[in-house]
Short mmCIF file of C-alpha atoms (C1' of nucleotides) and ligand atoms in Angstrom, two decimals:
data_model
loop_
_atom_site.label_atom_id
_atom_site.label_comp_id
_atom_site.label_asym_id
_atom_site.label_seq_id
_atom_site.Cartn_x
_atom_site.Cartn_y
_atom_site.Cartn_z
CA MET A 279 -0.02 0.05 -0.12
CA SER A 280 1.02 3.57 -0.64
CA THR A 281 1.77 5.89 2.31
CA VAL A 282 2.64 9.46 2.86
CA SER A 283 6.29 8.59 2.75
CA LYS A 284 6.14 6.44 -0.28
CA GLU A 285 4.13 9.12 -1.98
CA ASP A 286 6.78 11.66 -1.43
CA TYR A 287 9.48 9.36 -2.80
CA LEU A 288 7.64 8.77 -5.88
CA ARG A 289 6.87 12.41 -6.48
CA VAL A 290 10.30 13.41 -6.08
CA ILE A 291 11.45 10.77 -8.48
CA TYR A 292 8.79 11.77 -10.97
CA LYS A 293 9.60 15.38 -10.74
CA ASN A 294 13.17 14.74 -11.42
CA LEU A 295 12.65 12.47 -14.26
CA GLU A 296 10.37 14.98 -15.81
CA ASP A 297 13.21 17.33 -15.92
CA GLY A 298 15.45 14.76 -17.54
CA ILE A 299 17.53 14.38 -14.36
CA LEU A 300 19.25 10.99 -13.51
CA VAL A 301 17.60 9.89 -10.16
CA ASN A 302 19.80 8.02 -7.82
CA ALA A 303 19.59 7.21 -4.17
CA SER A 304 21.54 10.13 -2.82
CA LEU A 305 19.49 12.69 -4.84
CA ILE A 306 16.44 11.52 -3.17
CA ALA A 307 18.08 11.67 0.20
CA GLU A 308 19.13 15.26 -0.31
CA GLN A 309 15.86 16.42 -1.70
CA LEU A 310 13.77 14.79 1.05
CA GLN A 311 16.30 15.35 3.90
CA ILE A 312 16.59 11.80 4.81
CA SER A 313 19.58 9.70 5.42
CA ASN A 314 21.11 7.59 2.56
CA ALA A 315 20.56 4.58 4.58
CA ALA A 316 16.85 5.05 4.92
CA VAL A 317 16.50 5.90 1.30
CA SER A 318 18.36 2.69 0.36
CA GLU A 319 15.98 0.74 2.35
CA MET A 320 12.88 2.41 1.02
CA LEU A 321 14.00 1.89 -2.53
CA ARG A 322 14.30 -1.84 -1.91
CA LYS A 323 10.86 -1.87 -0.50
CA LEU A 324 9.43 0.19 -3.52
CA SER A 325 11.35 -2.02 -5.90
CA ASN A 326 9.98 -5.13 -4.24
CA GLU A 327 6.44 -3.68 -4.54
CA LYS A 328 7.03 -3.13 -8.31
CA TYR A 329 6.69 0.69 -8.11
CA LEU A 330 10.09 1.30 -9.72
CA SER A 331 13.19 -0.46 -10.98
CA TYR A 332 16.46 0.54 -9.42
CA VAL A 333 19.86 -0.25 -10.70
CA PRO A 334 22.39 1.07 -8.19
CA TYR A 335 24.62 3.79 -9.77
CA ARG A 336 22.59 3.73 -12.71
CA GLY A 337 19.39 5.37 -11.54
CA ILE A 338 15.88 4.76 -10.96
CA GLN A 339 12.92 4.19 -13.37
CA LEU A 340 9.31 4.24 -12.52
CA LEU A 341 7.33 1.13 -13.30
CA GLN A 342 3.72 1.46 -14.52
CA LYS A 343 2.33 1.15 -11.08
CA GLY A 344 4.89 3.77 -9.67
CA LYS A 345 4.18 6.15 -12.71
CA ILE A 346 0.46 5.97 -12.12
CA GLU A 347 0.82 6.62 -8.43
CA ALA A 348 3.37 9.45 -9.06
CA VAL A 349 1.24 11.20 -11.71
CA LYS A 350 -1.73 11.05 -9.28
CA LEU A 351 0.29 12.71 -6.66
CA VAL A 352 1.74 15.35 -8.90
CA ARG A 353 -1.86 16.14 -10.11
CA ARG A 354 -2.89 16.53 -6.48
CA HIS A 355 0.05 18.72 -5.65
CA ARG A 356 -0.33 21.07 -8.63
CA ILE A 357 -4.11 21.30 -8.36
CA TRP A 358 -3.68 22.26 -4.73
CA GLU A 359 -0.93 24.81 -5.66
CA THR A 360 -3.04 26.46 -8.38
CA PHE A 361 -6.06 26.65 -6.10
CA LEU A 362 -4.19 28.09 -3.07
CA TYR A 363 -2.61 30.73 -5.42
CA GLU A 364 -5.54 31.59 -7.69
CA VAL A 365 -8.51 31.31 -5.26
CA ILE A 366 -7.26 31.71 -1.80
CA LYS A 367 -4.41 34.18 -2.67
CA VAL A 368 -1.82 32.48 -0.66
CA PRO A 369 1.58 33.97 -1.62
CA TRP A 370 3.45 32.45 -4.48
CA TYR A 371 6.45 31.23 -2.31
CA LYS A 372 4.16 29.37 0.38
CA ILE A 373 2.14 27.35 -1.85
CA ASP A 374 4.58 24.59 -2.52
CA GLU A 375 5.08 23.84 1.12
CA GLU A 376 1.31 23.89 1.89
CA ALA A 377 0.57 21.63 -1.16
CA GLU A 378 3.33 19.21 0.19
CA ASN A 379 0.95 18.25 2.91
CA LEU A 380 -2.46 18.61 1.37
CA GLU A 381 -1.43 16.30 -1.45
CA HIS A 382 -1.67 13.35 0.80
CA SER A 383 -4.99 14.29 2.43
CA SER A 384 -7.53 14.79 -0.17
CA SER A 385 -9.77 12.38 -1.83
CA ASP A 386 -9.81 12.11 -5.84
CA ASP A 387 -13.29 13.35 -5.77
CA LEU A 388 -12.34 16.62 -3.97
CA ILE A 389 -9.34 17.00 -6.36
CA ASP A 390 -11.68 16.78 -9.38
CA ARG A 391 -14.02 19.27 -7.83
CA LEU A 392 -11.27 21.63 -7.17
CA GLU A 393 -10.09 21.26 -10.81
CA GLY A 394 -13.54 21.88 -12.02
CA PHE A 395 -14.02 24.99 -9.82
CA MET A 396 -11.08 26.39 -11.53
CA ASN A 397 -12.06 25.49 -14.98
CA ASN A 398 -9.47 22.89 -15.57
CA PRO A 399 -6.25 24.88 -15.40
CA GLU A 400 -3.35 23.31 -17.68
CA PHE A 401 -0.36 24.70 -15.72
CA ASP A 402 0.25 25.45 -12.09
CA PRO A 403 1.57 28.84 -10.75
CA HIS A 404 5.36 27.61 -11.34
CA GLY A 405 4.31 26.73 -14.88
CA HIS A 406 4.45 22.93 -14.42
CA PRO A 407 1.75 20.95 -16.28
CA ILE A 408 -0.99 19.57 -14.31
CA PRO A 409 -1.81 16.03 -15.15
CA ARG A 410 -5.30 15.28 -16.09
CA LYS A 411 -7.64 12.75 -14.31
CA ASN A 412 -6.89 10.39 -17.29
CA GLY A 413 -3.15 10.71 -16.65
CA PHE A 414 -2.35 12.96 -19.71
CA VAL A 415 0.12 15.46 -19.09
CA PRO A 416 -0.17 18.96 -20.97
CA LYS A 417 2.88 19.63 -23.20
CA GLN A 418 4.65 23.02 -23.05
CA LYS A 419 6.29 25.09 -25.99
CA LYS A 420 9.99 24.82 -26.19
CA LEU A 421 11.51 26.91 -23.30
CA VAL A 422 14.83 28.48 -22.88
CA LYS A 423 16.76 28.97 -19.60
CA LEU A 424 17.03 32.63 -18.90
CA SER A 425 20.69 32.30 -18.53
CA GLU A 426 21.07 31.35 -22.17
CA PHE A 427 19.28 34.59 -23.34
CA LYS A 428 21.64 36.79 -25.38
CA VAL A 429 21.64 40.65 -24.80
CA ASN A 430 18.78 42.55 -26.29
CA LYS A 431 16.53 39.55 -26.39
CA SER A 432 13.19 39.52 -24.77
CA GLY A 433 10.96 36.72 -23.54
CA PHE A 434 8.06 35.58 -21.45
CA VAL A 435 8.65 33.73 -18.36
CA ARG A 436 6.79 30.35 -18.62
CA LYS A 437 8.34 28.19 -15.93
CA VAL A 438 10.37 28.43 -12.66
CA ASN A 439 12.14 25.97 -10.58
CA ASP A 440 10.05 25.53 -7.35
CA GLN A 441 12.72 23.85 -5.27
CA SER A 442 13.62 26.89 -3.31
CA SER A 443 11.03 29.09 -1.60
CA GLU A 444 13.74 31.82 -1.22
CA LEU A 445 14.38 31.83 -4.83
CA LEU A 446 10.48 32.23 -5.42
CA HIS A 447 10.31 34.84 -2.78
CA HIS A 448 13.11 36.86 -4.63
CA LEU A 449 11.63 36.32 -8.00
CA PHE A 450 8.23 37.55 -6.80
CA GLU A 451 9.96 40.82 -5.46
CA ILE A 452 11.46 41.58 -8.67
CA GLY A 453 8.36 40.60 -10.74
CA LEU A 454 9.77 37.70 -12.46
CA THR A 455 6.62 35.50 -12.50
CA ILE A 456 4.85 33.42 -14.75
CA GLY A 457 3.68 35.28 -17.97
CA LYS A 458 5.83 38.34 -17.21
CA LYS A 459 7.70 39.95 -20.24
CA PHE A 460 11.41 40.83 -19.89
CA SER A 461 14.37 41.99 -21.95
CA VAL A 462 18.09 41.33 -21.34
CA ILE A 463 19.74 44.73 -21.11
CA GLU A 464 23.25 43.63 -20.17
CA LYS A 465 25.31 40.53 -19.63
CA ARG A 466 28.48 40.53 -17.49
CA ASN A 467 31.19 37.88 -18.75
CA PHE A 468 33.19 37.49 -15.55
CA ASP A 469 30.15 36.14 -13.48
CA ASN A 470 27.63 35.58 -16.08
CA SER A 471 25.15 37.99 -14.20
CA MET A 472 22.66 39.78 -16.31
CA VAL A 473 20.69 42.94 -16.11
CA ILE A 474 17.07 42.56 -17.10
CA GLU A 475 14.27 44.81 -17.54
CA ILE A 476 10.88 43.91 -16.18
CA GLU A 477 7.98 46.35 -16.22
CA ASN A 478 10.22 49.23 -16.90
CA ARG A 479 12.55 48.60 -13.85
CA ASN A 480 16.11 46.90 -14.31
CA HIS A 481 17.17 44.16 -12.04
CA THR A 482 20.52 42.42 -11.79
CA VAL A 483 20.20 38.66 -11.60
CA SER A 484 22.84 36.01 -10.89
CA GLU A 485 23.77 33.21 -13.13
CA LYS A 486 22.29 30.75 -10.61
CA LEU A 487 19.08 32.50 -10.46
CA ALA A 488 18.87 32.69 -14.35
CA GLN A 489 19.45 29.02 -14.52
CA ASN A 490 16.07 28.45 -12.74
CA VAL A 491 13.80 30.52 -14.79
CA PHE A 492 12.62 29.21 -18.29
CA ALA A 493 11.09 31.29 -20.81
CA GLU A 494 9.74 31.56 -24.40
CA ILE A 495 11.90 33.66 -26.60
CA LEU A 496 10.13 36.67 -28.45
CA ARG A 497 10.34 36.58 -32.21
CA MET B 154 4.87 16.86 20.24
CA SER B 155 1.41 16.63 18.58
CA THR B 156 0.87 14.15 15.83
CA VAL B 157 -1.99 13.12 13.75
CA SER B 158 -2.91 10.29 16.04
CA LYS B 159 -2.76 12.60 19.11
CA GLU B 160 -4.73 15.20 17.31
CA ASP B 161 -7.36 12.75 16.58
CA TYR B 162 -7.69 11.63 20.10
CA LEU B 163 -7.92 15.45 21.39
CA ARG B 164 -10.45 16.19 18.94
CA VAL B 165 -12.74 13.27 19.84
CA ILE B 166 -12.32 14.07 23.64
CA TYR B 167 -13.20 17.68 22.93
CA LYS B 168 -16.11 17.04 20.80
CA ASN B 169 -17.70 14.64 23.50
CA LEU B 170 -17.03 16.91 26.36
CA GLU B 171 -18.52 19.80 24.19
CA ASP B 172 -21.80 17.70 24.16
CA GLY B 173 -21.67 17.14 27.93
CA ILE B 174 -20.60 13.44 27.44
CA LEU B 175 -18.42 11.61 29.98
CA VAL B 176 -15.35 10.51 28.07
CA ASN B 177 -13.64 7.29 29.17
CA ALA B 178 -11.27 5.06 27.29
CA SER B 179 -13.57 2.76 25.67
CA LEU B 180 -15.62 5.55 24.19
CA ILE B 181 -12.57 6.74 22.45
CA ALA B 182 -11.65 3.40 21.29
CA GLU B 183 -15.21 2.96 19.88
CA GLN B 184 -15.09 6.29 18.04
CA LEU B 185 -11.69 6.00 16.65
CA GLN B 186 -11.96 2.32 15.88
CA ILE B 187 -9.02 1.51 17.92
CA SER B 188 -8.42 -1.24 20.46
CA ASN B 189 -9.00 -0.46 24.22
CA ALA B 190 -5.42 -1.55 24.78
CA ALA B 191 -3.98 1.04 22.44
CA VAL B 192 -6.18 3.78 23.83
CA SER B 193 -5.05 3.05 27.29
CA GLU B 194 -1.44 3.41 26.32
CA MET B 195 -2.07 6.52 24.44
CA LEU B 196 -3.94 8.15 27.40
CA ARG B 197 -1.04 7.51 29.56
CA LYS B 198 1.18 9.27 27.21
CA LEU B 199 -1.13 12.14 26.73
CA SER B 200 -1.58 12.22 30.52
CA ASN B 201 2.35 12.23 31.07
CA GLU B 202 2.68 15.08 28.49
CA LYS B 203 0.04 17.16 30.38
CA TYR B 204 -2.65 17.36 27.60
CA LEU B 205 -5.28 15.86 29.83
CA SER B 206 -6.01 14.46 33.28
CA TYR B 207 -7.31 10.86 33.33
CA VAL B 208 -8.84 9.05 36.19
CA PRO B 209 -9.92 5.56 35.18
CA TYR B 210 -13.59 4.95 35.44
CA ARG B 211 -14.12 8.55 36.25
CA GLY B 212 -13.29 10.12 32.85
CA ILE B 213 -11.02 12.35 31.00
CA GLN B 214 -10.60 16.16 31.35
CA LEU B 215 -8.66 18.43 29.02
CA LEU B 216 -5.90 20.38 30.47
CA GLN B 217 -4.91 23.80 29.27
CA LYS B 218 -2.43 22.44 26.94
CA GLY B 219 -4.89 19.78 25.63
CA LYS B 220 -7.69 22.24 25.10
CA ILE B 221 -5.73 24.68 23.22
CA GLU B 222 -4.57 21.93 20.92
CA ALA B 223 -8.15 20.44 20.76
CA VAL B 224 -9.79 23.84 20.03
CA LYS B 225 -7.23 24.43 17.12
CA LEU B 226 -7.97 21.14 15.77
CA VAL B 227 -11.68 21.63 15.80
CA ARG B 228 -11.40 24.89 14.34
CA ARG B 229 -9.34 23.53 11.37
CA HIS B 230 -11.93 20.75 11.02
CA ARG B 231 -14.99 22.93 10.87
CA ILE B 232 -13.42 25.70 8.71
CA TRP B 233 -12.58 22.94 6.26
CA GLU B 234 -16.05 21.52 6.40
CA THR B 235 -17.71 24.73 5.88
CA PHE B 236 -15.27 25.58 2.97
CA LEU B 237 -15.67 22.33 1.33
CA TYR B 238 -19.57 22.65 1.65
CA GLU B 239 -20.11 26.32 0.70
CA VAL B 240 -17.35 26.94 -1.64
CA ILE B 241 -16.45 23.66 -3.36
CA LYS B 242 -20.06 22.30 -3.08
CA VAL B 243 -18.95 18.86 -1.68
CA PRO B 244 -22.05 16.97 -0.50
CA TRP B 245 -23.00 17.38 2.91
CA TYR B 246 -22.54 14.05 4.05
CA LYS B 247 -18.94 13.71 2.58
CA ILE B 248 -17.43 16.89 4.34
CA ASP B 249 -16.69 15.28 7.52
CA GLU B 250 -14.53 12.54 6.23
CA GLU B 251 -12.60 14.90 3.95
CA ALA B 252 -12.02 17.41 6.82
CA GLU B 253 -10.83 14.59 9.02
CA ASN B 254 -7.78 14.39 6.92
CA LEU B 255 -7.44 18.00 5.96
CA GLU B 256 -7.39 19.06 9.51
CA HIS B 257 -3.97 17.62 9.98
CA SER B 258 -2.53 19.01 7.02
CA SER B 259 -2.82 22.75 6.72
CA SER B 260 -1.02 25.69 8.31
CA ASP B 261 -2.64 28.21 10.77
CA ASP B 262 -2.05 30.84 8.00
CA LEU B 263 -4.11 28.85 5.52
CA ILE B 264 -6.91 28.31 8.01
CA ASP B 265 -7.04 31.86 8.62
CA ARG B 266 -7.25 32.68 5.07
CA LEU B 267 -9.92 30.15 4.38
CA GLU B 268 -11.90 31.74 7.18
CA GLY B 269 -11.35 35.30 5.67
CA PHE B 270 -12.29 34.01 2.29
CA MET B 271 -15.88 33.00 3.67
CA ASN B 272 -16.33 35.96 5.78
CA ASN B 273 -15.68 34.53 9.14
CA PRO B 274 -18.49 31.94 9.51
CA GLU B 275 -19.71 31.20 13.03
CA PHE B 276 -21.26 27.66 12.50
CA ASP B 277 -20.23 24.85 10.30
CA PRO B 278 -22.70 22.91 8.08
CA HIS B 279 -23.73 20.75 10.85
CA GLY B 280 -24.49 23.75 13.07
CA HIS B 281 -21.41 23.30 15.26
CA PRO B 282 -19.59 26.56 16.44
CA ILE B 283 -16.23 27.31 14.65
CA PRO B 284 -13.65 28.39 17.37
CA ARG B 285 -12.12 31.77 16.21
CA LYS B 286 -8.45 32.21 16.10
CA ASN B 287 -8.24 33.58 19.60
CA GLY B 288 -10.00 30.39 21.00
CA PHE B 289 -13.36 31.95 21.62
CA VAL B 290 -16.17 29.50 20.74
CA PRO B 291 -19.39 31.18 19.50
CA LYS B 292 -22.41 30.35 21.56
CA GLN B 293 -25.69 28.91 20.25
CA LYS B 294 -29.49 29.48 21.28
CA LYS B 295 -30.96 27.01 23.61
CA LEU B 296 -31.83 24.01 21.29
CA VAL B 297 -34.31 21.08 21.78
CA LYS B 298 -33.98 17.59 20.43
CA LEU B 299 -36.45 16.92 17.66
CA SER B 300 -37.47 13.68 19.47
CA GLU B 301 -38.68 15.93 22.32
CA PHE B 302 -40.94 18.08 20.08
CA LYS B 303 -44.64 17.82 20.84
CA VAL B 304 -47.31 17.17 18.13
CA ASN B 305 -48.20 20.40 16.20
CA LYS B 306 -45.03 22.13 17.22
CA SER B 307 -42.81 23.80 14.62
CA GLY B 308 -39.14 24.60 14.67
CA PHE B 309 -35.89 25.36 12.69
CA VAL B 310 -33.20 22.84 12.46
CA ARG B 311 -29.97 24.27 13.87
CA LYS B 312 -27.66 21.44 14.69
CA VAL B 313 -27.28 17.77 13.66
CA ASN B 314 -25.10 15.06 14.92
CA ASP B 315 -22.27 14.35 12.37
CA GLN B 316 -21.08 10.97 13.76
CA SER B 317 -22.73 8.95 11.01
CA SER B 318 -22.56 9.94 7.26
CA GLU B 319 -25.51 7.53 6.65
CA LEU B 320 -27.60 9.62 9.03
CA LEU B 321 -26.50 12.83 7.22
CA HIS B 322 -27.13 11.33 3.83
CA HIS B 323 -30.75 10.47 4.94
CA LEU B 324 -31.39 13.84 6.63
CA PHE B 325 -30.28 15.32 3.45
CA GLU B 326 -32.65 13.29 1.33
CA ILE B 327 -35.57 14.20 3.36
CA GLY B 328 -34.34 17.95 3.60
CA LEU B 329 -33.84 18.02 7.24
CA THR B 330 -30.80 20.21 7.03
CA ILE B 331 -29.54 23.39 8.95
CA GLY B 332 -32.00 26.19 8.79
CA LYS B 333 -34.93 24.28 7.45
CA LYS B 334 -38.33 24.71 9.16
CA PHE B 335 -40.52 21.79 9.98
CA SER B 336 -43.67 20.84 11.89
CA VAL B 337 -44.55 17.73 13.86
CA ILE B 338 -47.65 16.33 12.57
CA GLU B 339 -47.96 13.07 14.33
CA LYS B 340 -46.18 11.19 17.17
CA ARG B 341 -46.63 7.52 17.66
CA ASN B 342 -46.45 6.26 21.22
CA PHE B 343 -45.45 2.71 20.73
CA ASP B 344 -41.99 3.42 19.09
CA ASN B 345 -41.76 7.20 19.35
CA SER B 346 -41.44 7.65 15.65
CA MET B 347 -42.85 10.95 14.33
CA VAL B 348 -44.35 12.26 11.19
CA ILE B 349 -42.81 15.66 10.30
CA GLU B 350 -43.46 18.16 7.45
CA ILE B 351 -40.66 19.64 5.62
CA GLU B 352 -41.40 21.87 2.72
CA ASN B 353 -44.92 20.68 2.31
CA ARG B 354 -43.88 16.95 2.26
CA ASN B 355 -44.52 14.59 5.15
CA HIS B 356 -41.83 12.10 6.32
CA THR B 357 -41.73 9.51 8.95
CA VAL B 358 -38.71 9.57 11.18
CA SER B 359 -37.53 7.23 13.86
CA GLU B 360 -36.82 8.12 17.49
CA LYS B 361 -33.14 7.34 16.91
CA LEU B 362 -32.96 9.80 14.08
CA ALA B 363 -34.91 12.50 15.96
CA GLN B 364 -32.46 12.30 18.91
CA ASN B 365 -29.66 13.42 16.49
CA VAL B 366 -31.39 16.49 15.38
CA PHE B 367 -31.47 19.75 17.37
CA ALA B 368 -33.85 22.63 16.73
CA GLU B 369 -35.17 25.97 17.82
CA ILE B 370 -38.67 25.97 18.85
CA LEU B 371 -41.03 28.27 17.01
CA ARG B 372 -42.96 30.58 19.28
"C1'" DA C 177 -21.75 -10.26 49.97
"C1'" DG C 178 -20.94 -12.65 45.69
"C1'" DA C 179 -21.49 -12.99 40.96
"C1'" DT C 180 -21.54 -10.85 36.69
"C1'" DT C 181 -20.52 -7.32 33.53
"C1'" DG C 182 -17.91 -3.74 31.81
"C1'" DT C 183 -13.59 -1.05 31.85
"C1'" DT C 184 -8.84 -0.79 32.11
"C1'" DT C 185 -4.12 -2.40 32.11
"C1'" DT C 186 -0.25 -5.57 31.08
"C1'" DA C 187 2.46 -8.57 28.25
"C1'" DG C 188 4.47 -9.45 24.25
"C1'" DG C 189 4.35 -8.54 19.41
"C1'" DA C 190 4.40 -6.34 14.56
"C1'" DA C 191 4.80 -2.74 10.98
"C1'" DT C 192 6.52 1.55 9.35
"C1'" DA C 193 10.01 4.77 8.97
"C1'" DC C 194 13.50 6.94 10.52
"C1'" DC C 195 18.73 7.27 12.61
"C1'" DT C 196 24.28 6.79 13.02
"C1'" DA C 197 28.39 4.46 12.22
"C1'" DA C 198 30.89 1.28 9.55
"C1'" DA C 199 31.46 -1.44 5.76
"C1'" DT C 200 31.34 -2.23 0.77
"C1'" DT C 201 31.04 -1.25 -3.89
"C1'" DT C 202 31.36 1.44 -8.11
"C1'" DA C 203 33.05 5.41 -10.47
"C1'" DA C 204 36.55 8.80 -11.44
"C1'" DT C 205 41.06 10.45 -11.41
"C1'" DA C 206 46.10 10.93 -11.10
"C1'" DT D 93 46.38 0.82 -12.53
"C1'" DA D 94 46.24 2.52 -7.93
"C1'" DT D 95 44.18 5.80 -5.26
"C1'" DT D 96 40.62 8.50 -3.91
"C1'" DA D 97 35.98 9.91 -3.83
"C1'" DA D 98 31.17 9.19 -4.13
"C1'" DA D 99 27.26 6.14 -3.81
"C1'" DT D 100 25.23 2.46 -1.57
"C1'" DT D 101 24.39 -1.10 1.79
"C1'" DT D 102 24.53 -3.39 6.35
"C1'" DA D 103 24.23 -3.66 11.24
"C1'" DG D 104 22.18 -2.41 15.09
"C1'" DG D 105 18.94 0.86 16.97
"C1'" DT D 106 15.01 4.11 18.30
"C1'" DA D 107 10.13 6.00 18.30
"C1'" DT D 108 5.40 5.68 17.24
"C1'" DT D 109 1.28 3.55 17.03
"C1'" DC D 110 -1.13 -0.03 16.55
"C1'" DC D 111 -2.46 -5.43 17.71
"C1'" DT D 112 -4.50 -9.85 20.37
"C1'" DA D 113 -4.89 -12.46 24.58
"C1'" DA D 114 -4.94 -12.52 29.14
"C1'" DA D 115 -5.11 -10.41 33.63
"C1'" DA D 116 -6.67 -7.04 37.00
"C1'" DC D 117 -10.01 -4.02 38.62
"C1'" DA D 118 -14.29 -1.50 39.59
"C1'" DA D 119 -19.18 -1.01 39.24
"C1'" DT D 120 -23.75 -2.96 39.28
"C1'" DC D 121 -27.05 -6.44 39.99
"C1'" DT D 122 -29.29 -10.29 42.63
MN1 MN E 752 4.31 15.51 0.43
MN1 MN E 753 4.63 23.79 -8.64
MN1 MN E 754 -8.37 13.57 11.67
MN1 MN E 755 -19.04 19.35 11.62
#
DNA sequence: AGATTGTTTTAGGAATACCTAAATTTAATA
DNA sequence: TATTAAATTTAGGTATTCCTAAAACAATCT
């Protein structure tokens, strides 16, 4: 049977695979803040229960059973995030943490009702696709990392990494949120930081920050 | 520290005390569907941690620490119930079960926002008072059990027992929900069942049912 | 009072999900 | 290839929350 713990493992695995990242035990340990030993044990269990296949040092793949569970959980997570943000107006940088708990505590029926209440949104407030009830995951246009934008290019923010609430807090402060238009004014070679214009104001952003923002290039 | 389990114990204890019921170990065991042995152990723990005082055979009293926790949880529970019912339109008889889980998975901040979103409701969809953030519990008018209504008397439903979702389902079917007006048409002495009129339709209700509905007497 | 019934506790376990410290194994590098 | 570094597993625990069966205790009835 699936439990809160197992669901969290599956969601982390799914999310990383979704981004094309190789998922091994230590990555999970780091992201869930759990010891490597505990993760090792849990992976054995999840593997025995046919949720995933795991070849040490080579990475994890979700099996059908695990993928179905993971997609369900991601669906719950993202529907809650969207609902909290759009309907309840919970601040952008707080929704992930809140959804982290709610995702394990709501019936399928409630999730479907929330989805209907919002008129079936396709993407969450971080720009991540919301899996539909039937498991289909909406596709996104080709996106480019902000850090790869050249000087004078403009774009629309379409996705941000939601791993760090501090990052989100800062992005929110400078107005770099989903849908916003920006232009790259300047790029410094020695540290790859950039100056970008958002709503007529200039902001300097580090390379690290720019690597966590994904945008659609204009023209 | 408080956990999901402990919170459930505290909520059950509070809810029964609220109704003036003597709470002993076996009552909790029955309501939480847990063995007497497990309840006995947990009560020892809760007592050691100063959540409650427990004199075997004489009942349980919440101590300050336990009361504060319990009121918080009941607040969460009832705000969720109200929200699910009023905003999301989850059916009446489903909200308790859903709130049962959500109550453990939402921050104080979220609860306050939900409350604000609904304009600070005072009672939940079963007619139970919603404790305020500061711990104050709204008072209700004096209510009378439907089973104690005399023939020809009328009243307004103000509170129902939410222990059984089957009861709620049935009450909903015959329209005996919060705020509805009814009149007692007939009362049968041999089994204390009654015929009551609700919205121009007559319904026969058992004594058992009538003991779980509380109303304000008209005139 | 003695017997019966109901309530509570004890004894002994089980499952889940963690932990630290110490191996072990594999991968990467000099 | 030898060494070092990183990833993984094992060993031995702990905490929490539940279980059944049996014993102990208290309240109530005859
Ligand atoms: Mn979670
Ligand atoms: Mn998200
Ligand atoms: Mn609960
Ligand atoms: Mn209620």
